[in-house]
mmCIF file of N, CA, C and O in Angstrom:
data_model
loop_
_atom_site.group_PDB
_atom_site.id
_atom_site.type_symbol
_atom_site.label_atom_id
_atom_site.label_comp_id
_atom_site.label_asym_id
_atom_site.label_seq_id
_atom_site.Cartn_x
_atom_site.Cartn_y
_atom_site.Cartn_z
ATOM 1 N N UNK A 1 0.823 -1.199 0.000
ATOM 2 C CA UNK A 1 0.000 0.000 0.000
ATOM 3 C C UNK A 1 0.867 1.263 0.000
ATOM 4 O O UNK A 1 0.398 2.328 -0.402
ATOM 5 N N UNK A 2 1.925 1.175 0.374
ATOM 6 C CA UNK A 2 2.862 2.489 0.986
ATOM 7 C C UNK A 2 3.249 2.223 -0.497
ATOM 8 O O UNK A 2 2.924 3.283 -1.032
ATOM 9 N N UNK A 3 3.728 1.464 -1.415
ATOM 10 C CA UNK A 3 4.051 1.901 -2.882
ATOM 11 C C UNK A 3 3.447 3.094 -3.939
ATOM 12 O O UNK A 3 3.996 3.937 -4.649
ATOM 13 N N UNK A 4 1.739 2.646 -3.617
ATOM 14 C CA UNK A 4 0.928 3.338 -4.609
ATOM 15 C C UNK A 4 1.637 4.505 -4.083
ATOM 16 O O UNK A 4 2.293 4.969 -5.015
ATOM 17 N N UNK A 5 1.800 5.162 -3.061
ATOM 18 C CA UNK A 5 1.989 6.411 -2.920
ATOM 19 C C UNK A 5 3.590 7.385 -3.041
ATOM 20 O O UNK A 5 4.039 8.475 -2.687
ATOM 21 N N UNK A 6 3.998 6.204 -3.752
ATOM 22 C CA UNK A 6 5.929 6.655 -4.137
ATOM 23 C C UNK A 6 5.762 7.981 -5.086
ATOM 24 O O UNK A 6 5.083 8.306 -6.060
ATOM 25 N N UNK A 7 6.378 8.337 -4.574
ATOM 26 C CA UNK A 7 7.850 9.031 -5.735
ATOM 27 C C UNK A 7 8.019 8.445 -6.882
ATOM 28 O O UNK A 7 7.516 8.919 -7.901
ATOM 29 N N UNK A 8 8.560 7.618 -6.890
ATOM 30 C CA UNK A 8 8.990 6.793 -8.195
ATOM 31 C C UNK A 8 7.937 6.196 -8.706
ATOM 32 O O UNK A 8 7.328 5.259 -8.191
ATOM 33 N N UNK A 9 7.634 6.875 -10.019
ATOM 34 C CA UNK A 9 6.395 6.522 -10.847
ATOM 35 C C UNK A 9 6.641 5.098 -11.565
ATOM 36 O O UNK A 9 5.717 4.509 -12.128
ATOM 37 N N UNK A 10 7.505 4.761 -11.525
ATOM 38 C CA UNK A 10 7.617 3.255 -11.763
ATOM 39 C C UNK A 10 7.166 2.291 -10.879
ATOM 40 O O UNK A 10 6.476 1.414 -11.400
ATOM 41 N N UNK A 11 7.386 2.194 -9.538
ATOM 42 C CA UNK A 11 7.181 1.704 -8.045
ATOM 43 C C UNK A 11 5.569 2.234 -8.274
ATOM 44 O O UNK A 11 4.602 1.485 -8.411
ATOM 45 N N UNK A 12 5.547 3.672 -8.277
ATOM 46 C CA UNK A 12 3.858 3.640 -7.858
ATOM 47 C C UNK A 12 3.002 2.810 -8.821
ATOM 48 O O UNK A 12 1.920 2.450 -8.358
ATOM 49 N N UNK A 13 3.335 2.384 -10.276
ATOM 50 C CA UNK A 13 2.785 2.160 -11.338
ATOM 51 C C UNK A 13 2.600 0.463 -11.092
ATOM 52 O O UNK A 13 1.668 -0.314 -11.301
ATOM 53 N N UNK A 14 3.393 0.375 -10.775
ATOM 54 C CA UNK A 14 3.495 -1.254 -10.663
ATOM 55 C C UNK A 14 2.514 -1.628 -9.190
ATOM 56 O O UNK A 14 1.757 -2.597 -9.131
ATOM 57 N N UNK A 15 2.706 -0.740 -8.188
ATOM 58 C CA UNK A 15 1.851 -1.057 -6.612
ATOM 59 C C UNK A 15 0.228 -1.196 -7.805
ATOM 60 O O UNK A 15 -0.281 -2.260 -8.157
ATOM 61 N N UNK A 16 -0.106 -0.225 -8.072
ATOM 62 C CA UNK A 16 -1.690 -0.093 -8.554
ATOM 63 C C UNK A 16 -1.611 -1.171 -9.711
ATOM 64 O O UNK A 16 -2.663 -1.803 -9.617
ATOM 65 N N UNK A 17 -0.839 -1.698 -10.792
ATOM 66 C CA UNK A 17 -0.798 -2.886 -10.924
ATOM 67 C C UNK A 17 -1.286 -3.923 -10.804
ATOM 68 O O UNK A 17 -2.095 -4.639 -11.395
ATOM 69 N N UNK A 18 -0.343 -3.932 -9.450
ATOM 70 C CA UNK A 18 -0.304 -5.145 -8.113
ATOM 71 C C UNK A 18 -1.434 -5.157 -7.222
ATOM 72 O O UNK A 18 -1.359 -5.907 -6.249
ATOM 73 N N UNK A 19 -2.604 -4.366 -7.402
ATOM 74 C CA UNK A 19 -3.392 -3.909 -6.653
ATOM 75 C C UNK A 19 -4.673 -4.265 -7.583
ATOM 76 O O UNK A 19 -5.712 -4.773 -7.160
ATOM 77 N N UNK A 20 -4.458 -3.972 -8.676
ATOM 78 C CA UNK A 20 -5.767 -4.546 -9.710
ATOM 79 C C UNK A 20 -6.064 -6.169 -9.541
ATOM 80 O O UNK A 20 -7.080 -6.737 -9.140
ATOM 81 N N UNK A 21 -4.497 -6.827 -10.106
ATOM 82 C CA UNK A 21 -4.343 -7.798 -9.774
ATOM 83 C C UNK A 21 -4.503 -8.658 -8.692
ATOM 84 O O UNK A 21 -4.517 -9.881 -8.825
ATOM 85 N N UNK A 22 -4.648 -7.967 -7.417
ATOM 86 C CA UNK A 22 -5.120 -9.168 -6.345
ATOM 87 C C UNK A 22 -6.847 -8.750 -6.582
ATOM 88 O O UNK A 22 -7.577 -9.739 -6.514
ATOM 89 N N UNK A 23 -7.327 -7.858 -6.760
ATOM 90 C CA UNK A 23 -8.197 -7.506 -6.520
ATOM 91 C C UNK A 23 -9.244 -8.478 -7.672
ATOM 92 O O UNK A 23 -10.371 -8.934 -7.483
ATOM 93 N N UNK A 24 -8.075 -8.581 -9.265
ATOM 94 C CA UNK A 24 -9.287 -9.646 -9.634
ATOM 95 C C UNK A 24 -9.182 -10.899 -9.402
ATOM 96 O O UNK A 24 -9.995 -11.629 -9.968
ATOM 97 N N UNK A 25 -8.125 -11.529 -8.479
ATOM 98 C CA UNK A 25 -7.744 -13.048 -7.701
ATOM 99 C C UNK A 25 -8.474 -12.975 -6.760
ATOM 100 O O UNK A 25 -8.721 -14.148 -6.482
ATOM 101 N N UNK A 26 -9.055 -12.261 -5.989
ATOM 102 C CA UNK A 26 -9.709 -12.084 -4.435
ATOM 103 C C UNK A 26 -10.518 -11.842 -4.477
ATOM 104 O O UNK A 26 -11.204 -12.009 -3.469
ATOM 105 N N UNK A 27 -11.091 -11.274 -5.620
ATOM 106 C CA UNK A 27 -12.943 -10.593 -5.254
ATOM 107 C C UNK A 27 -12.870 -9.628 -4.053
ATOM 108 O O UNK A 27 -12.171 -8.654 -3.774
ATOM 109 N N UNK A 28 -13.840 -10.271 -3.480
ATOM 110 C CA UNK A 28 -14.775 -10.014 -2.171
ATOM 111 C C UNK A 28 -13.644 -10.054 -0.582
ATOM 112 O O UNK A 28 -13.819 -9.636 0.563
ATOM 113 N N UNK A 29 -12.523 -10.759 -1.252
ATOM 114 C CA UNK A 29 -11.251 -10.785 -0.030
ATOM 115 C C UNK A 29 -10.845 -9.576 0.356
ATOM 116 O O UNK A 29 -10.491 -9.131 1.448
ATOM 117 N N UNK A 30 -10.961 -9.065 -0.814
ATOM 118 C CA UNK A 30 -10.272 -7.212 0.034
ATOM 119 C C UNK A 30 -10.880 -6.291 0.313
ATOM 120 O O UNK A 30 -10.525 -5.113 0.347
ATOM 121 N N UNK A 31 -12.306 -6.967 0.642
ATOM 122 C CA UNK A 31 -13.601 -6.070 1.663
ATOM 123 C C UNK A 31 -13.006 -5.158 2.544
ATOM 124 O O UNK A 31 -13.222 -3.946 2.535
ATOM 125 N N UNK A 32 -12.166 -5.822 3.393
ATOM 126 C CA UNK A 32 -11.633 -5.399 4.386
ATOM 127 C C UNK A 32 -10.625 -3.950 4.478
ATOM 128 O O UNK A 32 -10.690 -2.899 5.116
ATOM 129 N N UNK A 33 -9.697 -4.526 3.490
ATOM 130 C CA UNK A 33 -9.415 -3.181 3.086
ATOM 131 C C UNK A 33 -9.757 -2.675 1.795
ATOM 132 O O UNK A 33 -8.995 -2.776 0.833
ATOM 133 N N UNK A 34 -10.932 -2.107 1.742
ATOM 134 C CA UNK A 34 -11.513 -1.552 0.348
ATOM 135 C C UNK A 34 -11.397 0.180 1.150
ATOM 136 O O UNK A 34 -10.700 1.078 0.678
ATOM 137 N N UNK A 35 -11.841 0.252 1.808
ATOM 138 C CA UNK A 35 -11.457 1.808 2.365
ATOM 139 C C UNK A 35 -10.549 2.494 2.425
ATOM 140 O O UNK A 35 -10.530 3.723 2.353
ATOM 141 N N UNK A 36 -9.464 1.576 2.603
ATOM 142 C CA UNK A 36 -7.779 2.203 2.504
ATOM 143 C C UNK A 36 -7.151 1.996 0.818
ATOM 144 O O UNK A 36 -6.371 2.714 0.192
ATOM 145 N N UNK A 37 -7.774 0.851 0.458
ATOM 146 C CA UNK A 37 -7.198 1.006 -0.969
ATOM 147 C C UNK A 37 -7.930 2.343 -2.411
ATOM 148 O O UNK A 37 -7.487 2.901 -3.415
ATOM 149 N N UNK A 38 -9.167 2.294 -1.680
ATOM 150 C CA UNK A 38 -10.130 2.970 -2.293
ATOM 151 C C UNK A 38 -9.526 4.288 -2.472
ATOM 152 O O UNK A 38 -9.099 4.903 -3.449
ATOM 153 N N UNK A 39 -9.659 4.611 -0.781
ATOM 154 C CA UNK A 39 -8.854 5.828 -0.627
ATOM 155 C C UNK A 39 -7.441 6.565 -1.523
ATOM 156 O O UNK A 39 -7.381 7.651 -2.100
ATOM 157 N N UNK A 40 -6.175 5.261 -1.321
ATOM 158 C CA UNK A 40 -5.337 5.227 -2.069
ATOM 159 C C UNK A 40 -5.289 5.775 -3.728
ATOM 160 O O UNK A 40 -4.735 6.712 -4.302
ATOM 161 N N UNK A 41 -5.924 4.979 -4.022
ATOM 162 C CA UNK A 41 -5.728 4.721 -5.600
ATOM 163 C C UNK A 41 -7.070 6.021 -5.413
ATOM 164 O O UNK A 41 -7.674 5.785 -6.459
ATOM 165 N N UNK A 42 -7.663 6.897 -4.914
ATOM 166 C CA UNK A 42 -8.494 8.321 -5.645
ATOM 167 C C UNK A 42 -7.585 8.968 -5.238
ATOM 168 O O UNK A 42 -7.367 9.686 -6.214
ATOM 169 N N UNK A 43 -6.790 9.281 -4.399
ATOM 170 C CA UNK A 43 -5.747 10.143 -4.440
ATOM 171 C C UNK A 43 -4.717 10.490 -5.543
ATOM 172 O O UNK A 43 -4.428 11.580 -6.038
ATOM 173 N N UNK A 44 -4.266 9.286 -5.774
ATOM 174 C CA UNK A 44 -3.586 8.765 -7.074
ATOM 175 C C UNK A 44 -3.715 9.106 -8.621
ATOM 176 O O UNK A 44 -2.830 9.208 -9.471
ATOM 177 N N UNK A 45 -5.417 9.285 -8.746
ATOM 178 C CA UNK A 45 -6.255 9.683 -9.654
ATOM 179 C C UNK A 45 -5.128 11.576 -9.900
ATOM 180 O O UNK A 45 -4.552 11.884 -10.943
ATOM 181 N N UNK A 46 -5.153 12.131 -9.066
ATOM 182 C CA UNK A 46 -4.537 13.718 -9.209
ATOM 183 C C UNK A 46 -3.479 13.449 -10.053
ATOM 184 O O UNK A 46 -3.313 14.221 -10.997
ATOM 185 N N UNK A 47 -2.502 12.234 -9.871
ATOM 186 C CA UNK A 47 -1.270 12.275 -10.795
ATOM 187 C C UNK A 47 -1.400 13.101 -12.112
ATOM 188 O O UNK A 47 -2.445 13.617 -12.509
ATOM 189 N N UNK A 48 -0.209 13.149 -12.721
ATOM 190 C CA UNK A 48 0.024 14.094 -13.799
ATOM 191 C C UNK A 48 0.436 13.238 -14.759
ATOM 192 O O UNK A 48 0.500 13.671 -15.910
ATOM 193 N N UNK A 49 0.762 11.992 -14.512
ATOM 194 C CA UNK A 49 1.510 10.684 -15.707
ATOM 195 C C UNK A 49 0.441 10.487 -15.754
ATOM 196 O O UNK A 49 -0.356 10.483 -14.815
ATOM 197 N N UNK A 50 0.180 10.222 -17.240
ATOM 198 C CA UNK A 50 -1.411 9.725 -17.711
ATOM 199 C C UNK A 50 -0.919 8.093 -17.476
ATOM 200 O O UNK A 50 -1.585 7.340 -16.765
ATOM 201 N N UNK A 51 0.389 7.632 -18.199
ATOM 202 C CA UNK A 51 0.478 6.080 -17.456
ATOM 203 C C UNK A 51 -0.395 5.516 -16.088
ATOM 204 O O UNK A 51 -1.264 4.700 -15.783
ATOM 205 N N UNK A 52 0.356 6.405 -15.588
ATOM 206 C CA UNK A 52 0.067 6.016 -13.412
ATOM 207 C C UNK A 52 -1.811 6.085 -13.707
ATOM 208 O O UNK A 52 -2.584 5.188 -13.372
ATOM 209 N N UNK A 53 -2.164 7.248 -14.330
ATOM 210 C CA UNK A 53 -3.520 7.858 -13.787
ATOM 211 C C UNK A 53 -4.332 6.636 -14.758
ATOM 212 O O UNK A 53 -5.252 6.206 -14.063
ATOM 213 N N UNK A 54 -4.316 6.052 -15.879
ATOM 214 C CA UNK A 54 -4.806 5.221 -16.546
ATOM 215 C C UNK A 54 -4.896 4.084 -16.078
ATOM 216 O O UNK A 54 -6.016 3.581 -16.169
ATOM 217 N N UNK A 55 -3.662 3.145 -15.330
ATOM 218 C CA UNK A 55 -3.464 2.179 -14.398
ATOM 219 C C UNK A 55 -4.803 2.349 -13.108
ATOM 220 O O UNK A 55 -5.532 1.471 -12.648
ATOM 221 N N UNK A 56 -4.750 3.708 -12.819
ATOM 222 C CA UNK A 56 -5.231 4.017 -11.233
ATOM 223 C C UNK A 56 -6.995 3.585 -11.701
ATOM 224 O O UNK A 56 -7.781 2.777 -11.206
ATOM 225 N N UNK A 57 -7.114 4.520 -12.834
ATOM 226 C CA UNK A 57 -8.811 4.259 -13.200
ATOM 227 C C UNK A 57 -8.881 2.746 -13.467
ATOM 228 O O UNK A 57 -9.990 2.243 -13.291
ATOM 229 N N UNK A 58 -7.942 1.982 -13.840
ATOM 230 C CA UNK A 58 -8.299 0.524 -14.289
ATOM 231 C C UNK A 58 -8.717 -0.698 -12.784
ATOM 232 O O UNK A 58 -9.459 -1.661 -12.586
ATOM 233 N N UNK A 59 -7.854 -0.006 -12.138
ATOM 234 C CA UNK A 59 -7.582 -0.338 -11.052
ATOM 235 C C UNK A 59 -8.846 -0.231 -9.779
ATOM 236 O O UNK A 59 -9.092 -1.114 -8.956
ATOM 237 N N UNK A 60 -9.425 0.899 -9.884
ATOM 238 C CA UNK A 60 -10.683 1.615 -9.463
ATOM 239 C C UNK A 60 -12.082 0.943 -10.057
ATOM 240 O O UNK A 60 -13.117 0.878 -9.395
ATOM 241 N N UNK A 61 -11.940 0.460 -11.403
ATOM 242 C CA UNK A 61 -13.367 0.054 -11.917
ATOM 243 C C UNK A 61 -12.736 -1.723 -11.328
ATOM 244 O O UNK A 61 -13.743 -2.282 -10.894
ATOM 245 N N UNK A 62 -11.952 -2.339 -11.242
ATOM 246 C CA UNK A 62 -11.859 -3.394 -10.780
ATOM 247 C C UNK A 62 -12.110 -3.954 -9.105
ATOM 248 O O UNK A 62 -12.472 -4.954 -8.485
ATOM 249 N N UNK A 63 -11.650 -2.573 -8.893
ATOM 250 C CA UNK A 63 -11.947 -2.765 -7.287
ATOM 251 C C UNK A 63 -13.542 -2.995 -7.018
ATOM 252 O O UNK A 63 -14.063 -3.937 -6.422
ATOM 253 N N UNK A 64 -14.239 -1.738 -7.697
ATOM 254 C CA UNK A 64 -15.079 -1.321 -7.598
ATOM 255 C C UNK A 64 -16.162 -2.466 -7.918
ATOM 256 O O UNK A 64 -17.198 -2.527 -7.256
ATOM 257 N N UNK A 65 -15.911 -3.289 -8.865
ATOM 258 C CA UNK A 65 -16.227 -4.485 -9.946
ATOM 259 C C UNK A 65 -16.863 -6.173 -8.583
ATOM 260 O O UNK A 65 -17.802 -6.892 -8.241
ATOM 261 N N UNK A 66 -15.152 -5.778 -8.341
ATOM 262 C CA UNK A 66 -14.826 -6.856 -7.573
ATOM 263 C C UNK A 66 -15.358 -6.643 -6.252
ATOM 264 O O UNK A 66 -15.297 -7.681 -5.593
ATOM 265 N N UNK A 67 -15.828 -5.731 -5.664
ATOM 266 C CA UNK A 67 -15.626 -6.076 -3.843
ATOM 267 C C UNK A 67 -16.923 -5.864 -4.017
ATOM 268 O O UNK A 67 -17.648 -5.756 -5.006
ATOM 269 N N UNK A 68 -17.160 -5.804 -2.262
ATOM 270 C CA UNK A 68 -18.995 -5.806 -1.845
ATOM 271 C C UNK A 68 -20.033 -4.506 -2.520
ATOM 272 O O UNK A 68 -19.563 -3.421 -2.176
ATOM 273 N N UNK A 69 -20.906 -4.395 -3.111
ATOM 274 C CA UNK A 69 -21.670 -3.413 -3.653
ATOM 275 C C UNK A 69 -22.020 -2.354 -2.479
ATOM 276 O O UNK A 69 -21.516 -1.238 -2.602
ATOM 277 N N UNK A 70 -22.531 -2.509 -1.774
ATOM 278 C CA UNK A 70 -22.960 -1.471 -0.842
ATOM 279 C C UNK A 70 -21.571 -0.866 0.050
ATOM 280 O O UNK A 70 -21.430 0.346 0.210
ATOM 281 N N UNK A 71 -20.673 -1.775 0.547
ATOM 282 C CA UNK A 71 -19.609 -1.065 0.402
ATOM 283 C C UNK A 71 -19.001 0.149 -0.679
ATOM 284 O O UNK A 71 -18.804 1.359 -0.575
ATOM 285 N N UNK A 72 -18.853 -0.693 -1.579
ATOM 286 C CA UNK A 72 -18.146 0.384 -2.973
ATOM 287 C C UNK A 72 -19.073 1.649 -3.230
ATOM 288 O O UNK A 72 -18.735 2.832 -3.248
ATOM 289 N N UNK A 73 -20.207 1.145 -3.406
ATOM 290 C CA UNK A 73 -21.498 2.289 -3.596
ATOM 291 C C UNK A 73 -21.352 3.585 -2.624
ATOM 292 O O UNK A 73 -21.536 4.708 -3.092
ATOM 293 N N UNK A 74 -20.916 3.336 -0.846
ATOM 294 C CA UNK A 74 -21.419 3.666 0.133
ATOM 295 C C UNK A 74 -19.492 4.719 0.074
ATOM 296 O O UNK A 74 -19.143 5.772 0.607
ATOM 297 N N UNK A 75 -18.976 4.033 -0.552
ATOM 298 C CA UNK A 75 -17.293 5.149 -0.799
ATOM 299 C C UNK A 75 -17.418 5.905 -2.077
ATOM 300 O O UNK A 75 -16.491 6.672 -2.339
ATOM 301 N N UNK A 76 -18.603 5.800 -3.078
ATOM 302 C CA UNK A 76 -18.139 6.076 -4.280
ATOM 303 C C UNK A 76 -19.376 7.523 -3.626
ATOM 304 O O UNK A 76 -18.784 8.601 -3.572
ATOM 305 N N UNK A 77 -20.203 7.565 -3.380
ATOM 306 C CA UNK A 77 -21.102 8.439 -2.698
ATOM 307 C C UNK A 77 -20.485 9.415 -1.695
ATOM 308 O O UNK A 77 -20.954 10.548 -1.806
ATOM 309 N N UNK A 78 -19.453 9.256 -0.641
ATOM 310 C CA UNK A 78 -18.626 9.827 -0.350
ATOM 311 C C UNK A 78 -17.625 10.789 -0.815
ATOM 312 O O UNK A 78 -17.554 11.992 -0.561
ATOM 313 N N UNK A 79 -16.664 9.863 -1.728
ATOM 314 C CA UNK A 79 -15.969 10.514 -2.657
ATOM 315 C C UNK A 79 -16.704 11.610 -3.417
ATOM 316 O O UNK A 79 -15.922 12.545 -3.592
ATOM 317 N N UNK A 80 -18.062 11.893 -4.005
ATOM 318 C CA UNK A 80 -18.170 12.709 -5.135
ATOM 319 C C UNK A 80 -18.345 13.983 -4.619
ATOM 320 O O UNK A 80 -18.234 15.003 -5.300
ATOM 321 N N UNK A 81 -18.638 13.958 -3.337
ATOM 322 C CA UNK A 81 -18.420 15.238 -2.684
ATOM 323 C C UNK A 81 -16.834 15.843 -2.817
ATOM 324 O O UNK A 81 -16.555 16.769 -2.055
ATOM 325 N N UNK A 82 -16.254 15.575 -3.332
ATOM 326 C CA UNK A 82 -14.480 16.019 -3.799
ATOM 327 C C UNK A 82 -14.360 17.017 -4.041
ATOM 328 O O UNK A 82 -15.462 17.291 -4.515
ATOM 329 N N UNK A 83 -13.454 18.380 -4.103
ATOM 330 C CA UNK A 83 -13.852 19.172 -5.032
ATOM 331 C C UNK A 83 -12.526 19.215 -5.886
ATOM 332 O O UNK A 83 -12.181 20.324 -6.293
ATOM 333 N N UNK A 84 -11.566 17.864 -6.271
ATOM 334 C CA UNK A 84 -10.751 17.936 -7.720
ATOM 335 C C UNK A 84 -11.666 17.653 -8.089
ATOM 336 O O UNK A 84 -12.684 17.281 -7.505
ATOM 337 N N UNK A 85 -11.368 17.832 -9.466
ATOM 338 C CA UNK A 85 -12.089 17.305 -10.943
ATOM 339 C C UNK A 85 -12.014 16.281 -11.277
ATOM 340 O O UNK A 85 -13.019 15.594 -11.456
ATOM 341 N N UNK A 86 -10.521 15.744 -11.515
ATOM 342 C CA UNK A 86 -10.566 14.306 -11.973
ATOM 343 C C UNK A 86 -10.984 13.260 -10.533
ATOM 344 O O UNK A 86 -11.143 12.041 -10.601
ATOM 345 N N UNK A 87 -11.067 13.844 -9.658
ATOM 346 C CA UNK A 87 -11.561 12.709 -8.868
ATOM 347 C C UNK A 87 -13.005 12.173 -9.493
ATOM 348 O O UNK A 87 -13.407 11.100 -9.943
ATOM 349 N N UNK A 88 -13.618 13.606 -9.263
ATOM 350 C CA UNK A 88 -15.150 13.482 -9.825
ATOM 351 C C UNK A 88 -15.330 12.559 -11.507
ATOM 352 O O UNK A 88 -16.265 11.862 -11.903
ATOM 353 N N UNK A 89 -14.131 12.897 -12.129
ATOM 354 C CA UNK A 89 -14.237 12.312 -13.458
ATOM 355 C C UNK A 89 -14.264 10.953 -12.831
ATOM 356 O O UNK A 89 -15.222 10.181 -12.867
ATOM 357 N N UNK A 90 -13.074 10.739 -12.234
ATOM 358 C CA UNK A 90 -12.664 8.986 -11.830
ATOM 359 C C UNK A 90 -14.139 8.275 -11.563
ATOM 360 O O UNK A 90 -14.438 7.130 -11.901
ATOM 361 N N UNK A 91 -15.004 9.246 -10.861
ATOM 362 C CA UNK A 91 -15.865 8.315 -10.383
ATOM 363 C C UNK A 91 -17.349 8.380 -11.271
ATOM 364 O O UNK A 91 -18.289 8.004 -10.571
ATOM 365 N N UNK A 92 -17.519 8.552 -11.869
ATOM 366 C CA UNK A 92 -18.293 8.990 -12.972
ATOM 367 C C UNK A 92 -17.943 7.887 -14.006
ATOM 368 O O UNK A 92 -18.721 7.188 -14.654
ATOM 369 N N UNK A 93 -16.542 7.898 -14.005
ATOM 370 C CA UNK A 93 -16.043 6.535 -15.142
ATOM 371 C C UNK A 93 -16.543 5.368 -14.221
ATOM 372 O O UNK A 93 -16.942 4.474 -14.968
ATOM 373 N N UNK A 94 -16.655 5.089 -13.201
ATOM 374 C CA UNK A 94 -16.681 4.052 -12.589
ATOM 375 C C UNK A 94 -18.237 3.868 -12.469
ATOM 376 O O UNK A 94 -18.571 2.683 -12.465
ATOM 377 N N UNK A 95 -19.216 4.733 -12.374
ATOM 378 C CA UNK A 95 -20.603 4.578 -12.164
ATOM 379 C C UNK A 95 -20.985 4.168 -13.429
ATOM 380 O O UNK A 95 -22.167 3.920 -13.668
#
């Protein structure tokens, strides 16, 4: 988790990656932490590398895909109160 949030856009690129990827091996396993990753990867969304930020949205509709509905629903409702933009975009792609 401490990756997504590097410096090194290579390291961060690969954490959100690595993060899609368990997420479509696990489903419903990373209920638990869907709040901290959620969190993570919309922060992430601000990046300026369209690489990182393209990864992050892929990463976001998988989470989103994959874990409990009323969970995801009950963060994505949260989030749109944001006031970046691309957050609001991020989640708009995801609805």
């Amino acid at each position: 988790m401490r990756l997504v949030e590097s410096l090194r856009s290579n390291l961060s690129k690969n954490a959100v990656i690595t993060l899609n990827d368990l997420s479509n091996k696990m489903k419903k396993g990373l209920d638990t932490e869907l709040d901290s990753i959620f969190t993570k990867l919309l922060k992430k969304t601000l990046d300026t590398n369209s690489f990182i930020s393209e990864e992050v949205r892929r990463a976001l509709i998988s989470i989103c895909s994959n874990g409990n509905e009323s969970k995801v629903l009950n963060l994505l409702m949260n989030a749109r109160s944001s006031r970046a933009i691309p957050i609001k975009i991020s989640i708009m792609s995801i609805l």
